[in-house]
PDB file of C-alpha atoms in Angstrom:
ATOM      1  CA  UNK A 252       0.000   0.000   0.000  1.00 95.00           C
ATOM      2  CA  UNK A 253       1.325   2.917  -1.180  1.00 98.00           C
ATOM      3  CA  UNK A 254       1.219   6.332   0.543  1.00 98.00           C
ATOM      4  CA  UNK A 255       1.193  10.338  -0.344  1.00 98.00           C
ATOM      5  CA  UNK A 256       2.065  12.683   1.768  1.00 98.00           C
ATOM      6  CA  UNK A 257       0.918  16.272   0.385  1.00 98.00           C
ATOM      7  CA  UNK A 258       2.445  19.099   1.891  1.00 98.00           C
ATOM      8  CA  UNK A 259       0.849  22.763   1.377  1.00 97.00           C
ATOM      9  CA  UNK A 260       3.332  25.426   1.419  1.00 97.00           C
ATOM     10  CA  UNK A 261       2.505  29.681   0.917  1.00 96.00           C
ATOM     11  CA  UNK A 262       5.936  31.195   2.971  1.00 96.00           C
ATOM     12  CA  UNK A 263       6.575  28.732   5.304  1.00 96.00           C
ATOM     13  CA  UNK A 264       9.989  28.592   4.339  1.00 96.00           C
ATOM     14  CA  UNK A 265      11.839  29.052   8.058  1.00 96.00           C
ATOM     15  CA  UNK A 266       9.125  25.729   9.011  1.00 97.00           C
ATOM     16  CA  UNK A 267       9.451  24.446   5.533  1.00 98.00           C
ATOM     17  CA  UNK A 268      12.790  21.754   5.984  1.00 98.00           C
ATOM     18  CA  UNK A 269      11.745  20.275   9.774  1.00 97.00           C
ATOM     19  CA  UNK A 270       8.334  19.694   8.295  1.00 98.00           C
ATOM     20  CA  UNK A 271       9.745  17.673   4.795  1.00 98.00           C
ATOM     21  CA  UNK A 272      12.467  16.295   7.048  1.00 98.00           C
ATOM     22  CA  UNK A 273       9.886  14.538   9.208  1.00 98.00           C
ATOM     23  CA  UNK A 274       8.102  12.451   6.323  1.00 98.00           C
ATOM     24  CA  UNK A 275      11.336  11.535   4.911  1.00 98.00           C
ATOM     25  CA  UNK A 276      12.377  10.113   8.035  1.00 98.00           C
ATOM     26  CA  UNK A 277       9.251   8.048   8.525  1.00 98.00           C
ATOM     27  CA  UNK A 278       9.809   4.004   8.582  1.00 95.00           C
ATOM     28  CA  UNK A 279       7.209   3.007   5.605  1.00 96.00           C
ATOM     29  CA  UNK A 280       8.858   1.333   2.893  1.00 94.00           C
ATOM     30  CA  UNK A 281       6.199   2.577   0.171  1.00 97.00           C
ATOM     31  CA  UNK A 282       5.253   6.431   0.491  1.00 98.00           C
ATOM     32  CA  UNK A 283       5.891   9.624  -1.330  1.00 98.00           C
ATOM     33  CA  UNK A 284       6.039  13.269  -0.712  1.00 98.00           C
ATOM     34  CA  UNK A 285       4.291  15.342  -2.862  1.00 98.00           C
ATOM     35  CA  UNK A 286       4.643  19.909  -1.933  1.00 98.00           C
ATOM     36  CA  UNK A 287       2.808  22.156  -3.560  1.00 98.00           C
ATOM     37  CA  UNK A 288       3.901  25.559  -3.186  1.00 98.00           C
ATOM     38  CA  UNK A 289       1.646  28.020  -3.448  1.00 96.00           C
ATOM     39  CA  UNK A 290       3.536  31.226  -5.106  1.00 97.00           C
ATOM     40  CA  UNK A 291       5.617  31.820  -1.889  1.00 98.00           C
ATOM     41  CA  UNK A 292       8.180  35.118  -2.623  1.00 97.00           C
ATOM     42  CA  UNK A 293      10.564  33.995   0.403  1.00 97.00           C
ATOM     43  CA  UNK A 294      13.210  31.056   0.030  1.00 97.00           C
ATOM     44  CA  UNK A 295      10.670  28.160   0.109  1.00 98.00           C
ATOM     45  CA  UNK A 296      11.522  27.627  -3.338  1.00 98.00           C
ATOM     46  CA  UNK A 297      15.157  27.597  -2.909  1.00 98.00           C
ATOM     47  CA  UNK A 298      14.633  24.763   0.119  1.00 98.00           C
ATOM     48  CA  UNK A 299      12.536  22.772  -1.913  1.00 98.00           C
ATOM     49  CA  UNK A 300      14.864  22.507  -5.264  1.00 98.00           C
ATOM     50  CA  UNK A 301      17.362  21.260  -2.598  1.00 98.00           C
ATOM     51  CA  UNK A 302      16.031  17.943  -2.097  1.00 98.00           C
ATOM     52  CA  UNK A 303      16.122  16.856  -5.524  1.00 98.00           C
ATOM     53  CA  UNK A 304      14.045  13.714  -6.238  1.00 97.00           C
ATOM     54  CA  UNK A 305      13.597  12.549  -2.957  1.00 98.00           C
ATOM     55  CA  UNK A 306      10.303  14.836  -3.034  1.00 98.00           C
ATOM     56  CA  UNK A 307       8.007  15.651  -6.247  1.00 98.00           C
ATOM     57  CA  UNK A 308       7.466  19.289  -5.940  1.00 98.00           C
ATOM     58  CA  UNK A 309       4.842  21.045  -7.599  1.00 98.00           C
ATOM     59  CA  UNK A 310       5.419  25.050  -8.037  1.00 98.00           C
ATOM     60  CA  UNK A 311       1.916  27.326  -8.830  1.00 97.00           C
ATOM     61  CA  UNK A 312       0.765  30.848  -9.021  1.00 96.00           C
ATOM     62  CA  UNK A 313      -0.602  31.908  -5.445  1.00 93.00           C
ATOM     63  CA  UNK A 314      -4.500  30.594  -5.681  1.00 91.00           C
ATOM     64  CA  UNK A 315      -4.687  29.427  -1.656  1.00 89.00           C
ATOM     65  CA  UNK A 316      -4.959  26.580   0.387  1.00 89.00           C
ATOM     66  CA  UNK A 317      -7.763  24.664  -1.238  1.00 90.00           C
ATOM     67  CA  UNK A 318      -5.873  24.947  -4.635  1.00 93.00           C
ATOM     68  CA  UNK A 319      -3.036  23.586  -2.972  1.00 94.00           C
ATOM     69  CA  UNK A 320      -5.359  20.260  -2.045  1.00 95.00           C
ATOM     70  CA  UNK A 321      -6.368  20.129  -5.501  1.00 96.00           C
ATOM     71  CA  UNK A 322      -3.010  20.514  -7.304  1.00 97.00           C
ATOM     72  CA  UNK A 323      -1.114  18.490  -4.437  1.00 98.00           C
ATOM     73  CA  UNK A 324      -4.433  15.529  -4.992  1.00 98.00           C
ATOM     74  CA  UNK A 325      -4.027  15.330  -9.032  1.00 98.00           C
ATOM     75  CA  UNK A 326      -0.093  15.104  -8.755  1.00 98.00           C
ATOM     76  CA  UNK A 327       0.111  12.435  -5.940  1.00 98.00           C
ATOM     77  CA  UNK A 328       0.062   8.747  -6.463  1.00 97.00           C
ATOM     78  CA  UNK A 329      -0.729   6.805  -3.797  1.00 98.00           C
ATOM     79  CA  UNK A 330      -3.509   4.904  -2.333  1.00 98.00           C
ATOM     80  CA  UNK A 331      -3.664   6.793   0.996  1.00 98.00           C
ATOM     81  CA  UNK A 332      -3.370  10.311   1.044  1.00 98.00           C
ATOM     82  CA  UNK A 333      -2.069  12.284   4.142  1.00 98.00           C
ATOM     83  CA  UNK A 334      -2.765  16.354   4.482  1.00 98.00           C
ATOM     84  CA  UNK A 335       0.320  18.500   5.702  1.00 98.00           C
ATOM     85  CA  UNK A 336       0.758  22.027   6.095  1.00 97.00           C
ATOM     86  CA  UNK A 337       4.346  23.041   5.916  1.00 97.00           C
ATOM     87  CA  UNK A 338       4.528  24.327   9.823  1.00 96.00           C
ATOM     88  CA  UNK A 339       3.466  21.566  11.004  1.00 97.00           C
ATOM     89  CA  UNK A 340       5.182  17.895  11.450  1.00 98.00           C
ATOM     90  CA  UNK A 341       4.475  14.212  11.647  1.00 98.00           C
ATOM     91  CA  UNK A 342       5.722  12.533  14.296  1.00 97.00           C
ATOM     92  CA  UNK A 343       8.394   9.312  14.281  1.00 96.00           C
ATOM     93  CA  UNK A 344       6.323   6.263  13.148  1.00 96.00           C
ATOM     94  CA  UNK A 345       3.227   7.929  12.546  1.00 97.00           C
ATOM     95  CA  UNK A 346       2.863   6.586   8.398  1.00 98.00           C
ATOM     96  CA  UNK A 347       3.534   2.936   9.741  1.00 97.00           C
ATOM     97  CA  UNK A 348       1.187   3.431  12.692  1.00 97.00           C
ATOM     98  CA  UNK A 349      -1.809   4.964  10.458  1.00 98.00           C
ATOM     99  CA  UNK A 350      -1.393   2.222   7.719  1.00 98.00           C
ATOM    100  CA  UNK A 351      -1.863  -0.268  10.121  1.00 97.00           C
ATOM    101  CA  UNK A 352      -4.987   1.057  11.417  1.00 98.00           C
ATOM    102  CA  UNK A 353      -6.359   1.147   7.865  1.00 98.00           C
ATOM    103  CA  UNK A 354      -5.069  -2.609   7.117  1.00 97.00           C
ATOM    104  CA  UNK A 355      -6.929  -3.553  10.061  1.00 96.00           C
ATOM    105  CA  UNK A 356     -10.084  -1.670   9.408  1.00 96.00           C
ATOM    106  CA  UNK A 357     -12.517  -1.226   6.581  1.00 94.00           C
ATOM    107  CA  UNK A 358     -12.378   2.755   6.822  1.00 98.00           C
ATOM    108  CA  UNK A 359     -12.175   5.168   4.513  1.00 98.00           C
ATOM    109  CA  UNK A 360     -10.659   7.879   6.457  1.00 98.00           C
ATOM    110  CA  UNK A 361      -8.960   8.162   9.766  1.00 98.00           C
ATOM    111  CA  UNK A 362      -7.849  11.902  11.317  1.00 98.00           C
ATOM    112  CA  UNK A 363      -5.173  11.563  14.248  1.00 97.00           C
ATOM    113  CA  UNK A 364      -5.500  14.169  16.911  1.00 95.00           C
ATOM    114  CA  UNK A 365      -2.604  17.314  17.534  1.00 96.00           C
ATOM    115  CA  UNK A 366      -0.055  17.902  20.156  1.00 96.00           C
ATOM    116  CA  UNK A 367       0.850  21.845  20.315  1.00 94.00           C
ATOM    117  CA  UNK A 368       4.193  20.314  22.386  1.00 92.00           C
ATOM    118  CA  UNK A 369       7.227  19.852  19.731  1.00 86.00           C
ATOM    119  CA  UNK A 370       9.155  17.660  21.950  1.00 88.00           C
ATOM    120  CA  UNK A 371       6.093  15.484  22.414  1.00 91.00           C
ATOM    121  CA  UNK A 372       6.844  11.706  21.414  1.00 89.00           C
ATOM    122  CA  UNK A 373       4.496   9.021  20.350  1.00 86.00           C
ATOM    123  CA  UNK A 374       2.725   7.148  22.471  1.00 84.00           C
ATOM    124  CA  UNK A 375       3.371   3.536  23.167  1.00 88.00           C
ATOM    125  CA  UNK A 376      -0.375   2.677  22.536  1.00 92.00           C
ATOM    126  CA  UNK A 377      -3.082   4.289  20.480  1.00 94.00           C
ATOM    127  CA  UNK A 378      -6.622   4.196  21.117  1.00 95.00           C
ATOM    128  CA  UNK A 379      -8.714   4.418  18.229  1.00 96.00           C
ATOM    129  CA  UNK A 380     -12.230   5.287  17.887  1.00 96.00           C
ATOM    130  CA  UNK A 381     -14.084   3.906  14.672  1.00 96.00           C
ATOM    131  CA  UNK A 382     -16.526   6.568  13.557  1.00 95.00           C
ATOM    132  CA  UNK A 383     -19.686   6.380  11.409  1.00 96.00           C
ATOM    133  CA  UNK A 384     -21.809   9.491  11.997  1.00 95.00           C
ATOM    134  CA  UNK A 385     -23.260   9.150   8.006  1.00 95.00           C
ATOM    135  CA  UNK A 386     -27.095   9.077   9.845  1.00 95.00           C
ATOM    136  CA  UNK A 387     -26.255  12.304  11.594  1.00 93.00           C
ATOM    137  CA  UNK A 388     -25.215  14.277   9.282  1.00 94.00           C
ATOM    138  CA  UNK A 389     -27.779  13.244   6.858  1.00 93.00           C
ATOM    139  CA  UNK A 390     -30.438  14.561   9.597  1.00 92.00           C
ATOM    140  CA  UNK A 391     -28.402  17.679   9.662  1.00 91.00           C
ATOM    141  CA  UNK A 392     -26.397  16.869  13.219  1.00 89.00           C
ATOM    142  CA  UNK A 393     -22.861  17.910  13.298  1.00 84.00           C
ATOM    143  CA  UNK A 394     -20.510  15.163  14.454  1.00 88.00           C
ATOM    144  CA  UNK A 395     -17.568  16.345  16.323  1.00 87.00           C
ATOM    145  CA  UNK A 396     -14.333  16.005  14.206  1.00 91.00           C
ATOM    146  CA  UNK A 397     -11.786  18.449  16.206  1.00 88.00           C
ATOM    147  CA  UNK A 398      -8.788  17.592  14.396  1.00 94.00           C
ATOM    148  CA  UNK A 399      -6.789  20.292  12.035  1.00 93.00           C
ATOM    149  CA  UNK A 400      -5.507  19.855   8.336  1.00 94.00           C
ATOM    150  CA  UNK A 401      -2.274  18.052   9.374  1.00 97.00           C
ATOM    151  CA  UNK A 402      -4.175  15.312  11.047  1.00 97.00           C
ATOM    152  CA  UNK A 403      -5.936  14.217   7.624  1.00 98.00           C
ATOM    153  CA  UNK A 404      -5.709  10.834   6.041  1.00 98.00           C
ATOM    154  CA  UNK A 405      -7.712   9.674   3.164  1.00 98.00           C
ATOM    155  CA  UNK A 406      -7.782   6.514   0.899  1.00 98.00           C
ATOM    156  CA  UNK A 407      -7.706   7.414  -2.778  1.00 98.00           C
ATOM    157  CA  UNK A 408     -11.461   6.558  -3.472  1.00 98.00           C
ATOM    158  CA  UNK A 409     -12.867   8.965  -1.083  1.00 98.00           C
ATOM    159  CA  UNK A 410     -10.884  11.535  -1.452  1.00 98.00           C
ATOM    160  CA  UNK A 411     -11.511  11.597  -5.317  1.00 98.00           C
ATOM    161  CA  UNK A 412     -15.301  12.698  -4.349  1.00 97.00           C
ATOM    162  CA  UNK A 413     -14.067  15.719  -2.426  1.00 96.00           C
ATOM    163  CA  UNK A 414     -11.002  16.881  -4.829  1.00 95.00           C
ATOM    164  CA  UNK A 415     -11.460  18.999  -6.963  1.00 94.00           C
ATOM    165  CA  UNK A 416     -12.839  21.606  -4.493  1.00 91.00           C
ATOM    166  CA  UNK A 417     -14.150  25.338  -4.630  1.00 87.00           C
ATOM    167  CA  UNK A 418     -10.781  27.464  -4.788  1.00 83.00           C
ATOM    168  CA  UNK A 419     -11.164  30.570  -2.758  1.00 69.00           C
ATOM    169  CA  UNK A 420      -7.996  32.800  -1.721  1.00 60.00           C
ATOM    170  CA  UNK A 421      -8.362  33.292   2.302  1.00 60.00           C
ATOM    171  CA  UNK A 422      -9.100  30.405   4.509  1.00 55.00           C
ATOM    172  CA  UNK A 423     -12.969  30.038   3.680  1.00 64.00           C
ATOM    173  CA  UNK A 424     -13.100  26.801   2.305  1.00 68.00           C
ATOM    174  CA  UNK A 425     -10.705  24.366   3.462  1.00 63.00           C
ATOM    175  CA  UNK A 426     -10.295  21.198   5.744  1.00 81.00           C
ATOM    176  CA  UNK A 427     -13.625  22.053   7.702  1.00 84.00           C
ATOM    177  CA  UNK A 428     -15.364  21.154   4.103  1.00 92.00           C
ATOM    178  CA  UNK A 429     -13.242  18.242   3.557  1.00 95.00           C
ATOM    179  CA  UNK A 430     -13.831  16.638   6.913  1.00 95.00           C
ATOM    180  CA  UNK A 431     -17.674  17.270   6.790  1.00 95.00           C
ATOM    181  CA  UNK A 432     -17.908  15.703   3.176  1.00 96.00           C
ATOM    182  CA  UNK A 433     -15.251  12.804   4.363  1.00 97.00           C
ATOM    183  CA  UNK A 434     -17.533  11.946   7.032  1.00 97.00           C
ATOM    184  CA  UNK A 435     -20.948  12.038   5.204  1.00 97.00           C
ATOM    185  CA  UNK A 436     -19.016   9.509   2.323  1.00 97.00           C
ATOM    186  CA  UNK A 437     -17.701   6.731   4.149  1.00 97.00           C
ATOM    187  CA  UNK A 438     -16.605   5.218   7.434  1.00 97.00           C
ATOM    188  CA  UNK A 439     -13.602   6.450   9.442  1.00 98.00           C
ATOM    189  CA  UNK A 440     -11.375   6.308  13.034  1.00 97.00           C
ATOM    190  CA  UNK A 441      -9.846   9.163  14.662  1.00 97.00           C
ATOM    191  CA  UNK A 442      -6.783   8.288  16.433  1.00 97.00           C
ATOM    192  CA  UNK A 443      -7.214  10.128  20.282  1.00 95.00           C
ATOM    193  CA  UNK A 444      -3.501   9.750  20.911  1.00 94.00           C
ATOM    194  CA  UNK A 445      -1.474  12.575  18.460  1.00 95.00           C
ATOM    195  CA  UNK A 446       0.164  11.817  15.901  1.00 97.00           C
ATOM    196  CA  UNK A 447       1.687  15.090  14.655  1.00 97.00           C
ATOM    197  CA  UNK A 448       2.431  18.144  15.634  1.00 97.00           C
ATOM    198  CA  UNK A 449       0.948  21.542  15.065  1.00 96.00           C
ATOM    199  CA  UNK A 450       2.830  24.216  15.397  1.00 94.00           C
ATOM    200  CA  UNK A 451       1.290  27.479  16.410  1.00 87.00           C
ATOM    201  CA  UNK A 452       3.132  30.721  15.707  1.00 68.00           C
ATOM    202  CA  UNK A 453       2.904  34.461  14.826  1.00 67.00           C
ATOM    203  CA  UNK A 454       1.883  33.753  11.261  1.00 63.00           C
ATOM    204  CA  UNK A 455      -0.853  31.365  11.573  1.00 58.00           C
ATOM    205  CA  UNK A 456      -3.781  32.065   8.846  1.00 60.00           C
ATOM    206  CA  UNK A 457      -6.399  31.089  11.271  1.00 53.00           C
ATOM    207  CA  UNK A 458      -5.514  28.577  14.605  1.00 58.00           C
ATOM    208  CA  UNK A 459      -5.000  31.049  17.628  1.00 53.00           C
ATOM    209  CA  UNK A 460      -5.223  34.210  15.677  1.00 53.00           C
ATOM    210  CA  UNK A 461      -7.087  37.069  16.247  1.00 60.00           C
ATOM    211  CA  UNK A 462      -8.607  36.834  12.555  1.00 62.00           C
ATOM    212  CA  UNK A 463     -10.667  33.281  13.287  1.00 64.00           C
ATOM    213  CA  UNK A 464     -13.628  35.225  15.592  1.00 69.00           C
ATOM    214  CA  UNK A 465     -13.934  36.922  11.702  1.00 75.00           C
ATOM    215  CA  UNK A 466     -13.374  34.204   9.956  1.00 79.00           C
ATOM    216  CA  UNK A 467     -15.241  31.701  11.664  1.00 81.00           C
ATOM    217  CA  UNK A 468     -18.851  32.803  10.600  1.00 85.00           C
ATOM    218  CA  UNK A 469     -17.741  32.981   6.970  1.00 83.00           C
ATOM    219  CA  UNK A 470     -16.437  29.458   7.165  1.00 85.00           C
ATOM    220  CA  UNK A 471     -19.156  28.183   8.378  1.00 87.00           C
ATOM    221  CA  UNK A 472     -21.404  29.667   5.326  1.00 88.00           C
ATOM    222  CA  UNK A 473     -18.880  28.619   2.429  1.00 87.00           C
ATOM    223  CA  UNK A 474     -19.179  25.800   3.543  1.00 89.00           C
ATOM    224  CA  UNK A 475     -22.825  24.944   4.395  1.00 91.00           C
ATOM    225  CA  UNK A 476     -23.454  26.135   0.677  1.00 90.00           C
ATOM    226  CA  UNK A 477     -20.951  23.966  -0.704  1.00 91.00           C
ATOM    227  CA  UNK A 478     -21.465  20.924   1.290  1.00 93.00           C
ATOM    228  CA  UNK A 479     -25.215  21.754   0.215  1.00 93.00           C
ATOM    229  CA  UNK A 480     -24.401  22.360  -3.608  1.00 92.00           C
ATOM    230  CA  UNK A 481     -22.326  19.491  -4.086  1.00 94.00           C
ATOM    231  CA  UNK A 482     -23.973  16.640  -1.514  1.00 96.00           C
ATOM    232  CA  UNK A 483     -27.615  15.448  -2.194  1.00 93.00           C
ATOM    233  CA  UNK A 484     -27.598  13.712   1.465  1.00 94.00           C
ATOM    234  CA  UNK A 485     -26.171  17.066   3.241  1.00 95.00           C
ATOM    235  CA  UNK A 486     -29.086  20.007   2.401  1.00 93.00           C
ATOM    236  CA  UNK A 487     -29.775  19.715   6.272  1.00 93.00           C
ATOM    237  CA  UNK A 488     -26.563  19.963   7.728  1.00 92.00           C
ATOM    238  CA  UNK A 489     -25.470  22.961   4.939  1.00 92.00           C
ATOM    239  CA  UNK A 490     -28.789  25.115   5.844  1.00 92.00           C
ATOM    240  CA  UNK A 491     -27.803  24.513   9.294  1.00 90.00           C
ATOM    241  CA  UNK A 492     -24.088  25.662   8.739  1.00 90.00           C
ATOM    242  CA  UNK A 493     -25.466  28.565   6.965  1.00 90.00           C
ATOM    243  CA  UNK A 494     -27.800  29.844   9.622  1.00 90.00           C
ATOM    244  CA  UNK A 495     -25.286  29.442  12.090  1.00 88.00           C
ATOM    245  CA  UNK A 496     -22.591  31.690  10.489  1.00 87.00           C
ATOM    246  CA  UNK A 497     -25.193  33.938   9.677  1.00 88.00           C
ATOM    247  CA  UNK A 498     -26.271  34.394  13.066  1.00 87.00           C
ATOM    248  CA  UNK A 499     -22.394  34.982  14.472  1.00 83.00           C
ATOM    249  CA  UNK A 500     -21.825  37.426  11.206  1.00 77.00           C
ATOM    250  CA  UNK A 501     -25.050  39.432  12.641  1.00 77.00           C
ATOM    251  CA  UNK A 502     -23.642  39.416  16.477  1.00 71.00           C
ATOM    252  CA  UNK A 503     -20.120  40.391  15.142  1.00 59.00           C
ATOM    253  CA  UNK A 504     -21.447  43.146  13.495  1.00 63.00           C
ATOM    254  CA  UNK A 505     -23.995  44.316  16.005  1.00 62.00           C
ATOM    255  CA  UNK A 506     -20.971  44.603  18.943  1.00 53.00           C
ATOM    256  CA  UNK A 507     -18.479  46.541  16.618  1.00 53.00           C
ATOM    257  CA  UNK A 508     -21.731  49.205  15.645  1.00 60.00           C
ATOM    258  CA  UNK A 509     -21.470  49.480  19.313  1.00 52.00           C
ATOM    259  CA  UNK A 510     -18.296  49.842  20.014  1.00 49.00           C
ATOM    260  CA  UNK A 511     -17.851  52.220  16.965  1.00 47.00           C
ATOM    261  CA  UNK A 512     -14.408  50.842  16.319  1.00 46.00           C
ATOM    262  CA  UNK A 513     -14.120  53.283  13.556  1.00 39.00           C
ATOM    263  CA  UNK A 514     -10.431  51.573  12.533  1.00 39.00           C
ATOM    264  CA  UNK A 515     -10.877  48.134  12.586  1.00 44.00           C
ATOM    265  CA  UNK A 516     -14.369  47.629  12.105  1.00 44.00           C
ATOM    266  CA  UNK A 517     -14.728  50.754   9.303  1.00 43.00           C
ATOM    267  CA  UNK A 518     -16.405  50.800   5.648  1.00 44.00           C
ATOM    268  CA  UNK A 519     -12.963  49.313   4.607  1.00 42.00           C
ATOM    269  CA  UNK A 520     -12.441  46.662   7.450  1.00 51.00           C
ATOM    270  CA  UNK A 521     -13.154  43.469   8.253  1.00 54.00           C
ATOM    271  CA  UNK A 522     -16.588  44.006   9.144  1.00 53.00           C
ATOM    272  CA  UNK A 523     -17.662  44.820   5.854  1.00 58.00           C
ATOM    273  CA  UNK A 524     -16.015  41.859   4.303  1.00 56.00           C
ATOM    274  CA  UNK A 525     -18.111  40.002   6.525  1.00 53.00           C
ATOM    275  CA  UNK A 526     -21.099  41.978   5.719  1.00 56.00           C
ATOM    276  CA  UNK A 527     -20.652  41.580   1.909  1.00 59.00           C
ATOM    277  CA  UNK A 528     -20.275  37.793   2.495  1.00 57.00           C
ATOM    278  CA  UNK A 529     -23.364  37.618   4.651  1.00 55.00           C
ATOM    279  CA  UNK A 530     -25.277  39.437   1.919  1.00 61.00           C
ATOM    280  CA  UNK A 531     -24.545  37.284  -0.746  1.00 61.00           C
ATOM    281  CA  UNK A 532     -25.132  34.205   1.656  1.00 57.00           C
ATOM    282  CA  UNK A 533     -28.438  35.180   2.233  1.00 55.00           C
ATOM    283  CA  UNK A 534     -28.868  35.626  -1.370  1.00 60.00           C
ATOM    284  CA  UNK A 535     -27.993  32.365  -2.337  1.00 57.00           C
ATOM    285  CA  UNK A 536     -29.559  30.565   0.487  1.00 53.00           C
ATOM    286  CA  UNK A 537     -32.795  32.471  -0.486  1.00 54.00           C
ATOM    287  CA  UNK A 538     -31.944  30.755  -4.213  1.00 58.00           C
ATOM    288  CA  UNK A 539     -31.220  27.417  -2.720  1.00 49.00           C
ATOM    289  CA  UNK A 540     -34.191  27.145  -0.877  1.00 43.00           C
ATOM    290  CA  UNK A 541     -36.419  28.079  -3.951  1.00 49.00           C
ATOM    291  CA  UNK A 542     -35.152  25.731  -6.025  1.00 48.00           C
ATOM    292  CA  UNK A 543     -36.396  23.304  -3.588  1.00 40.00           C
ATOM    293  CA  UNK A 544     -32.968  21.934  -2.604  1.00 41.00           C
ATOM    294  CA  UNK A 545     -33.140  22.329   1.756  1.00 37.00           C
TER     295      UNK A 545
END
């Protein structure tokens, strides 16, 4: 069984070599690494030509995460699929450790939980909980899948009916989407005992960062109307998602017209990003539910 690793990089350079350095060093006898960068302008570029064949690099125009997943997806060969961003790490064994746990399991997925501690080690045992929450989330429930991007595994077959996805430029629509759909499409484990490392720094997009309040609402609605659009089984859970993002968009905006925060939350800020994107959620809610599709 043959496995991908596919690294997403956008100017991760100074985290760019520990992260590549732990997938090479894994013991699997079958796996590849597959980085996409994403149009970085530091030296990730320069790192990555230094490795030469032992990694198949793939070099695009900036386009964002989720185009990353897509390019990384079509270039990658291998029957399990692993997500990586390039700040994060895997830790020692964890390939060997997760193929097992698909060898010995008819899953389709399986998402290993995070340690925020880099000198963590592996644990000695895992315990693994098999997950099938397909009858919840066709009733519109939301199963709880806490685990970030780096923790992703995939085989081939399911992975092909979420890749291609929706390419958007900020983090909007990214591994929230693909764990959702993963989760309505087949049968998984998550893996309570981490597996990899996330590391969380100055320059993270969204985890710990004073941009996710912000964010979170607008996540929540990309994805609800693409989980909706592109899933006959998930109208439910994508109204819900919807509704829910629309009501934190509305609070968000309601405290910042009382605080008058004139700098951050002005006709150029953040807030009216947000309000543009609740707008034209509404909208095509309103269009969704027309056609008869919630």
């Amino acid at each position: 069984m043959k496995l991908s690793v596919l690294i997403n990089n956008f100017n991760y350079g100074r985290f760019l070599r520990p992260c590549i350095d732990s997938v090479l060093s894994q013991a699997y006898p079958d796996f590849e690494v597959v980085v996409v960068d994403d149009g970085s302008t530091d030296d990730s570029r320069q790192i990555l030509a230094s490795y030469g064949e032992r990694i198949l690099t793939v070099l695009k125009e900036n386009g964002g995460q989720a185009s990353s997943f897509n390019a990384g997806f079509a270039a990658a060969s291998g029957d399990i699929l692993f997500l990586l961003d390039a700040d994060d790490a895997f830790l020692p064994g964890k390939l060997a450790r997760i193929a097992e746990i698909y060898d010995r399991n008819e899953i389709d997925w399986c998402f290993d939980r995070v340690t925020t501690e880099e000198s963590d080690l592996p644990p000695a045992a895992l315990q693994v909980t098999l997950f099938d929450k397909r009858d919840t989330l066709r009733r519109g429930g939301f199963p709880s899948l806490p685990v970030p991007t780096s923790g992703l595994s995939f085989r081939r077959h399911l992975l092909s009916q979420i890749l291609p996805m929706s390419v958007a430029t900020d983090v909007v629509l990214s591994d929230n989407y693909i764990k959702f759909a993963a989760a309505f499409l087949g049968r998984g484990a998550i893996v309570e005992t981490p597996l990899t490392f996330q590391r969380i720094h100055e320059s993270n997009r969204y985890t710990g960062t004073s941009r996710a309040k912000t964010l979170r609402p607008r996540i929540m609605i990309a994805t609800g109307l693409e989980l909706a659009r592109r899933y006959d089984g998930l109208q439910a859970l994508g109204k819900s998602l919807v509704a829910g993002g629309i009501a934190e968009t509305t609070s968000l905006l309601k405290l910042r017209s009382e605080a008058r925060n004139t700098v951050a939350g002005g006709p150029f800020g953040d807030a009216a990003a947000t309000e543009v994107a609740l707008m034209a959620a509404r909208k095509r809610l309103g269009n969704m539910l027309r056609r008869g599709q919630s």
